[in-house]
Amino acid sequence: MPVTVRYVRPRGDALARMAAAKAAGAGAIADKLLENSQPLVPVETETLKKSGHVVELEGGKRAVVYDAVSEEDGYPYGIKQHEDATLHHPNGGEDHFLSKPMEGHDGEYLAEAAEAMRPLL
């Protein structure tokens, strides 16, 4: 019995589609991380929480940034709030508000990326 193979040319430039899919996947993961981190962000005036956003980096990468700046000295205090486990947060929130949402949720983030990438491949 003969086997017939039919070649179907991919839509458009495959490398460009892969780059777009990579960026979409990274964006979906960053958006989900931002969403999951919001309930954990320390609250004093809500300035830090409101400063959270996703930034696009070189090569289609994305980062979640909390870049609130102290009105007193102009110091960006998001990193200190994230890293310093000795700080107390009486109005809610906690330290490591970005890294904690990543722990044990790999599948959730990968599913978000796959969903965003699927239409582009």
Short mmCIF file of N, CA and C in Angstrom, two decimals:
data_model
loop_
_atom_site.label_atom_id
_atom_site.label_comp_id
_atom_site.label_asym_id
_atom_site.label_seq_id
_atom_site.Cartn_x
_atom_site.Cartn_y
_atom_site.Cartn_z
N MET A 1 0.84 -1.17 0.00
CA MET A 1 0.00 0.00 0.00
C MET A 1 0.89 1.24 0.00
N PRO A 2 0.71 2.12 -0.98
CA PRO A 2 1.55 3.31 -1.05
C PRO A 2 1.17 4.33 0.02
N VAL A 3 2.16 5.09 0.43
CA VAL A 3 1.96 6.15 1.40
C VAL A 3 2.12 7.48 0.67
N THR A 4 1.18 8.34 0.87
CA THR A 4 1.23 9.66 0.23
C THR A 4 1.55 10.70 1.30
N VAL A 5 2.50 11.54 0.98
CA VAL A 5 2.88 12.62 1.89
C VAL A 5 2.64 13.94 1.16
N ARG A 6 1.97 14.81 1.83
CA ARG A 6 1.71 16.12 1.23
C ARG A 6 2.36 17.18 2.10
N TYR A 7 3.20 17.99 1.50
CA TYR A 7 3.87 19.07 2.21
C TYR A 7 2.98 20.30 2.20
N VAL A 8 2.76 20.84 3.39
CA VAL A 8 2.01 22.09 3.50
C VAL A 8 2.97 23.14 4.04
N ARG A 9 3.19 24.14 3.26
CA ARG A 9 4.13 25.19 3.65
C ARG A 9 3.56 25.96 4.85
N PRO A 10 4.42 26.22 5.86
CA PRO A 10 3.95 26.98 7.03
C PRO A 10 3.50 28.38 6.65
N ARG A 11 2.56 28.90 7.44
CA ARG A 11 2.09 30.27 7.22
C ARG A 11 3.22 31.24 7.54
N GLY A 12 3.60 32.06 6.59
CA GLY A 12 4.58 33.11 6.85
C GLY A 12 5.94 32.59 7.25
N ASP A 13 6.73 33.47 7.79
CA ASP A 13 8.09 33.18 8.21
C ASP A 13 8.07 32.42 9.55
N ALA A 14 8.57 31.19 9.54
CA ALA A 14 8.54 30.35 10.74
C ALA A 14 9.32 30.97 11.89
N LEU A 15 10.48 31.56 11.62
CA LEU A 15 11.27 32.17 12.68
C LEU A 15 10.55 33.37 13.30
N ALA A 16 9.91 34.16 12.47
CA ALA A 16 9.15 35.30 13.00
C ALA A 16 7.98 34.82 13.83
N ARG A 17 7.32 33.76 13.40
CA ARG A 17 6.19 33.21 14.17
C ARG A 17 6.67 32.66 15.51
N MET A 18 7.83 31.99 15.50
CA MET A 18 8.36 31.46 16.76
C MET A 18 8.75 32.58 17.70
N ALA A 19 9.32 33.66 17.18
CA ALA A 19 9.69 34.80 18.03
C ALA A 19 8.43 35.45 18.61
N ALA A 20 7.39 35.57 17.80
CA ALA A 20 6.13 36.14 18.29
C ALA A 20 5.50 35.24 19.35
N ALA A 21 5.58 33.94 19.14
CA ALA A 21 5.03 33.00 20.13
C ALA A 21 5.82 33.06 21.43
N LYS A 22 7.14 33.17 21.34
CA LYS A 22 7.97 33.29 22.54
C LYS A 22 7.58 34.54 23.33
N ALA A 23 7.43 35.66 22.63
CA ALA A 23 7.05 36.91 23.30
C ALA A 23 5.66 36.80 23.91
N ALA A 24 4.74 36.17 23.20
CA ALA A 24 3.38 36.01 23.73
C ALA A 24 3.38 35.12 24.97
N GLY A 25 4.16 34.05 24.93
CA GLY A 25 4.25 33.17 26.10
C GLY A 25 4.86 33.86 27.29
N ALA A 26 5.93 34.61 27.06
CA ALA A 26 6.57 35.36 28.15
C ALA A 26 5.62 36.40 28.71
N GLY A 27 4.88 37.06 27.83
CA GLY A 27 3.92 38.06 28.28
C GLY A 27 2.81 37.46 29.11
N ALA A 28 2.32 36.29 28.70
CA ALA A 28 1.25 35.62 29.45
C ALA A 28 1.72 35.22 30.84
N ILE A 29 2.93 34.71 30.93
CA ILE A 29 3.49 34.32 32.23
C ILE A 29 3.65 35.56 33.12
N ALA A 30 4.19 36.63 32.56
CA ALA A 30 4.39 37.85 33.35
C ALA A 30 3.06 38.43 33.81
N ASP A 31 2.07 38.44 32.93
CA ASP A 31 0.75 38.95 33.32
C ASP A 31 0.15 38.13 34.45
N LYS A 32 0.30 36.81 34.38
CA LYS A 32 -0.24 35.94 35.43
C LYS A 32 0.51 36.14 36.74
N LEU A 33 1.83 36.30 36.67
CA LEU A 33 2.62 36.55 37.87
C LEU A 33 2.21 37.88 38.51
N LEU A 34 2.02 38.90 37.70
CA LEU A 34 1.58 40.19 38.23
C LEU A 34 0.23 40.02 38.95
N GLU A 35 -0.68 39.33 38.32
CA GLU A 35 -2.01 39.08 38.92
C GLU A 35 -1.89 38.31 40.23
N ASN A 36 -1.07 37.27 40.25
CA ASN A 36 -0.93 36.44 41.44
C ASN A 36 -0.15 37.13 42.56
N SER A 37 0.69 38.09 42.21
CA SER A 37 1.48 38.78 43.24
C SER A 37 0.70 39.90 43.92
N GLN A 38 -0.27 40.46 43.26
CA GLN A 38 -1.00 41.61 43.79
C GLN A 38 -1.54 41.41 45.21
N PRO A 39 -2.16 40.27 45.54
CA PRO A 39 -2.67 40.10 46.91
C PRO A 39 -1.57 40.03 47.98
N LEU A 40 -0.33 39.78 47.57
CA LEU A 40 0.77 39.63 48.51
C LEU A 40 1.60 40.90 48.69
N VAL A 41 1.37 41.91 47.85
CA VAL A 41 2.17 43.14 47.91
C VAL A 41 1.86 43.87 49.22
N PRO A 42 2.91 44.27 49.96
CA PRO A 42 2.70 45.04 51.19
C PRO A 42 1.90 46.32 50.93
N VAL A 43 0.99 46.61 51.83
CA VAL A 43 0.11 47.76 51.67
C VAL A 43 0.34 48.76 52.79
N GLU A 44 0.70 49.96 52.41
CA GLU A 44 0.70 51.06 53.36
C GLU A 44 -0.21 52.14 52.79
N THR A 45 0.13 52.57 51.58
CA THR A 45 -0.70 53.58 50.91
C THR A 45 -1.22 53.04 49.57
N GLU A 46 -0.95 51.81 49.25
CA GLU A 46 -1.28 51.17 47.97
C GLU A 46 -0.42 51.65 46.81
N THR A 47 0.54 52.53 47.08
CA THR A 47 1.40 53.04 46.02
C THR A 47 2.23 51.91 45.41
N LEU A 48 2.80 51.05 46.25
CA LEU A 48 3.62 49.95 45.74
C LEU A 48 2.77 49.02 44.89
N LYS A 49 1.61 48.65 45.38
CA LYS A 49 0.73 47.75 44.66
C LYS A 49 0.35 48.34 43.29
N LYS A 50 0.02 49.62 43.26
CA LYS A 50 -0.38 50.27 42.01
C LYS A 50 0.78 50.43 41.04
N SER A 51 2.00 50.39 41.54
CA SER A 51 3.17 50.57 40.66
C SER A 51 3.52 49.30 39.89
N GLY A 52 2.90 48.18 40.22
CA GLY A 52 3.21 46.92 39.56
C GLY A 52 2.80 46.93 38.09
N HIS A 53 3.72 46.49 37.24
CA HIS A 53 3.42 46.39 35.82
C HIS A 53 4.42 45.45 35.14
N VAL A 54 4.12 45.09 33.92
CA VAL A 54 4.99 44.22 33.13
C VAL A 54 5.77 45.09 32.16
N VAL A 55 7.07 44.85 32.07
CA VAL A 55 7.90 45.58 31.11
C VAL A 55 8.48 44.59 30.10
N GLU A 56 8.64 45.07 28.88
CA GLU A 56 9.22 44.25 27.83
C GLU A 56 10.72 44.47 27.82
N LEU A 57 11.45 43.36 27.81
CA LEU A 57 12.91 43.40 27.77
C LEU A 57 13.39 42.95 26.39
N GLU A 58 14.67 43.01 26.18
CA GLU A 58 15.26 42.58 24.93
C GLU A 58 14.97 41.11 24.65
N GLY A 59 14.80 40.77 23.40
CA GLY A 59 14.65 39.38 23.01
C GLY A 59 13.30 38.77 23.36
N GLY A 60 12.27 39.59 23.51
CA GLY A 60 10.94 39.07 23.79
C GLY A 60 10.71 38.69 25.24
N LYS A 61 11.68 38.99 26.09
CA LYS A 61 11.51 38.66 27.51
C LYS A 61 10.62 39.68 28.18
N ARG A 62 10.04 39.30 29.32
CA ARG A 62 9.19 40.20 30.10
C ARG A 62 9.61 40.13 31.56
N ALA A 63 9.34 41.20 32.29
CA ALA A 63 9.64 41.24 33.72
C ALA A 63 8.47 41.92 34.43
N VAL A 64 8.21 41.46 35.65
CA VAL A 64 7.23 42.12 36.50
C VAL A 64 7.99 43.07 37.40
N VAL A 65 7.56 44.32 37.43
CA VAL A 65 8.28 45.36 38.15
C VAL A 65 7.32 46.08 39.08
N TYR A 66 7.78 46.29 40.30
CA TYR A 66 7.09 47.17 41.25
C TYR A 66 8.08 48.31 41.50
N ASP A 67 7.82 49.47 40.91
CA ASP A 67 8.83 50.52 40.93
C ASP A 67 8.38 51.80 41.64
N ALA A 68 7.59 51.65 42.69
CA ALA A 68 7.19 52.82 43.48
C ALA A 68 8.44 53.47 44.07
N VAL A 69 8.39 54.78 44.18
CA VAL A 69 9.52 55.55 44.69
C VAL A 69 9.06 56.33 45.92
N SER A 70 9.89 56.32 46.95
CA SER A 70 9.60 57.05 48.18
C SER A 70 9.53 58.55 47.90
N GLU A 71 8.48 59.19 48.39
CA GLU A 71 8.35 60.64 48.22
C GLU A 71 9.38 61.39 49.05
N GLU A 72 9.84 60.76 50.12
CA GLU A 72 10.81 61.41 51.02
C GLU A 72 12.20 61.53 50.42
N ASP A 73 12.70 60.40 49.86
CA ASP A 73 14.08 60.42 49.39
C ASP A 73 14.26 59.94 47.95
N GLY A 74 13.17 59.64 47.26
CA GLY A 74 13.27 59.21 45.87
C GLY A 74 13.79 57.80 45.70
N TYR A 75 13.84 57.01 46.78
CA TYR A 75 14.38 55.65 46.74
C TYR A 75 13.30 54.67 46.26
N PRO A 76 13.61 53.85 45.25
CA PRO A 76 12.66 52.82 44.82
C PRO A 76 12.64 51.69 45.85
N TYR A 77 11.55 51.56 46.57
CA TYR A 77 11.55 50.68 47.74
C TYR A 77 10.93 49.30 47.51
N GLY A 78 10.54 48.98 46.30
CA GLY A 78 9.96 47.67 46.02
C GLY A 78 10.89 46.51 46.33
N ILE A 79 12.17 46.65 46.02
CA ILE A 79 13.14 45.58 46.26
C ILE A 79 13.29 45.33 47.75
N LYS A 80 13.40 46.39 48.53
CA LYS A 80 13.52 46.22 49.99
C LYS A 80 12.28 45.53 50.55
N GLN A 81 11.11 45.96 50.10
CA GLN A 81 9.87 45.36 50.58
C GLN A 81 9.80 43.88 50.19
N HIS A 82 10.34 43.55 49.04
CA HIS A 82 10.32 42.17 48.58
C HIS A 82 11.30 41.31 49.37
N GLU A 83 12.50 41.79 49.59
CA GLU A 83 13.57 40.98 50.15
C GLU A 83 13.65 40.96 51.67
N ASP A 84 13.26 42.02 52.34
CA ASP A 84 13.46 42.14 53.78
C ASP A 84 12.35 41.44 54.57
N ALA A 85 12.66 40.25 55.05
CA ALA A 85 11.68 39.45 55.80
C ALA A 85 11.46 39.97 57.21
N THR A 86 12.24 40.96 57.65
CA THR A 86 12.07 41.49 59.00
C THR A 86 11.04 42.62 59.05
N LEU A 87 10.62 43.11 57.90
CA LEU A 87 9.63 44.20 57.88
C LEU A 87 8.26 43.66 58.28
N HIS A 88 7.48 44.48 58.95
CA HIS A 88 6.12 44.11 59.34
C HIS A 88 5.14 44.85 58.44
N HIS A 89 4.06 44.18 58.11
CA HIS A 89 3.07 44.73 57.20
C HIS A 89 1.70 44.67 57.84
N PRO A 90 1.41 45.59 58.77
CA PRO A 90 0.15 45.54 59.51
C PRO A 90 -1.09 45.75 58.65
N ASN A 91 -0.95 46.36 57.48
CA ASN A 91 -2.10 46.60 56.60
C ASN A 91 -2.25 45.52 55.54
N GLY A 92 -1.46 44.47 55.63
CA GLY A 92 -1.53 43.37 54.67
C GLY A 92 -0.30 43.30 53.79
N GLY A 93 -0.13 42.14 53.18
CA GLY A 93 1.00 41.90 52.30
C GLY A 93 2.12 41.19 53.04
N GLU A 94 3.14 40.83 52.29
CA GLU A 94 4.26 40.08 52.87
C GLU A 94 5.50 40.22 52.01
N ASP A 95 6.60 39.73 52.57
CA ASP A 95 7.86 39.74 51.82
C ASP A 95 7.79 38.70 50.70
N HIS A 96 8.71 38.77 49.79
CA HIS A 96 8.83 37.85 48.65
C HIS A 96 7.51 37.70 47.89
N PHE A 97 6.85 38.83 47.69
CA PHE A 97 5.55 38.83 47.03
C PHE A 97 5.61 38.47 45.56
N LEU A 98 6.80 38.48 44.97
CA LEU A 98 6.94 38.01 43.58
C LEU A 98 7.40 36.56 43.51
N SER A 99 8.32 36.17 44.37
CA SER A 99 8.84 34.80 44.28
C SER A 99 7.87 33.77 44.85
N LYS A 100 7.10 34.13 45.87
CA LYS A 100 6.16 33.17 46.45
C LYS A 100 5.10 32.69 45.46
N PRO A 101 4.53 33.56 44.63
CA PRO A 101 3.54 33.07 43.67
C PRO A 101 4.11 32.13 42.61
N MET A 102 5.42 32.10 42.46
CA MET A 102 6.04 31.20 41.49
C MET A 102 6.22 29.79 42.04
N GLU A 103 6.34 29.66 43.34
CA GLU A 103 6.64 28.37 43.95
C GLU A 103 5.47 27.40 43.79
N GLY A 104 5.76 26.29 43.14
CA GLY A 104 4.77 25.23 43.02
C GLY A 104 3.67 25.48 42.00
N HIS A 105 3.80 26.52 41.18
CA HIS A 105 2.76 26.83 40.21
C HIS A 105 3.28 26.78 38.77
N ASP A 106 4.33 26.00 38.55
CA ASP A 106 4.93 25.93 37.22
C ASP A 106 3.90 25.57 36.15
N GLY A 107 3.08 24.58 36.44
CA GLY A 107 2.08 24.12 35.48
C GLY A 107 1.11 25.22 35.09
N GLU A 108 0.70 26.02 36.06
CA GLU A 108 -0.23 27.12 35.80
C GLU A 108 0.39 28.14 34.84
N TYR A 109 1.65 28.48 35.08
CA TYR A 109 2.32 29.46 34.23
C TYR A 109 2.59 28.89 32.84
N LEU A 110 2.96 27.63 32.76
CA LEU A 110 3.20 27.01 31.46
C LEU A 110 1.91 26.90 30.66
N ALA A 111 0.80 26.62 31.32
CA ALA A 111 -0.49 26.56 30.65
C ALA A 111 -0.87 27.92 30.08
N GLU A 112 -0.61 28.98 30.85
CA GLU A 112 -0.88 30.35 30.37
C GLU A 112 -0.04 30.63 29.12
N ALA A 113 1.23 30.25 29.16
CA ALA A 113 2.11 30.47 28.02
C ALA A 113 1.65 29.68 26.80
N ALA A 114 1.30 28.42 27.00
CA ALA A 114 0.85 27.58 25.88
C ALA A 114 -0.41 28.15 25.23
N GLU A 115 -1.33 28.61 26.05
CA GLU A 115 -2.57 29.19 25.53
C GLU A 115 -2.29 30.43 24.69
N ALA A 116 -1.36 31.26 25.14
CA ALA A 116 -1.02 32.48 24.40
C ALA A 116 -0.25 32.17 23.12
N MET A 117 0.54 31.11 23.14
CA MET A 117 1.38 30.77 22.00
C MET A 117 0.63 29.99 20.92
N ARG A 118 -0.35 29.22 21.30
CA ARG A 118 -1.04 28.30 20.38
C ARG A 118 -1.49 28.97 19.08
N PRO A 119 -2.16 30.11 19.10
CA PRO A 119 -2.63 30.69 17.83
C PRO A 119 -1.51 31.18 16.92
N LEU A 120 -0.32 31.35 17.47
CA LEU A 120 0.78 31.90 16.69
C LEU A 120 1.64 30.84 16.03
N LEU A 121 1.46 29.61 16.40
CA LEU A 121 2.32 28.54 15.85
C LEU A 121 1.64 27.80 14.74
#
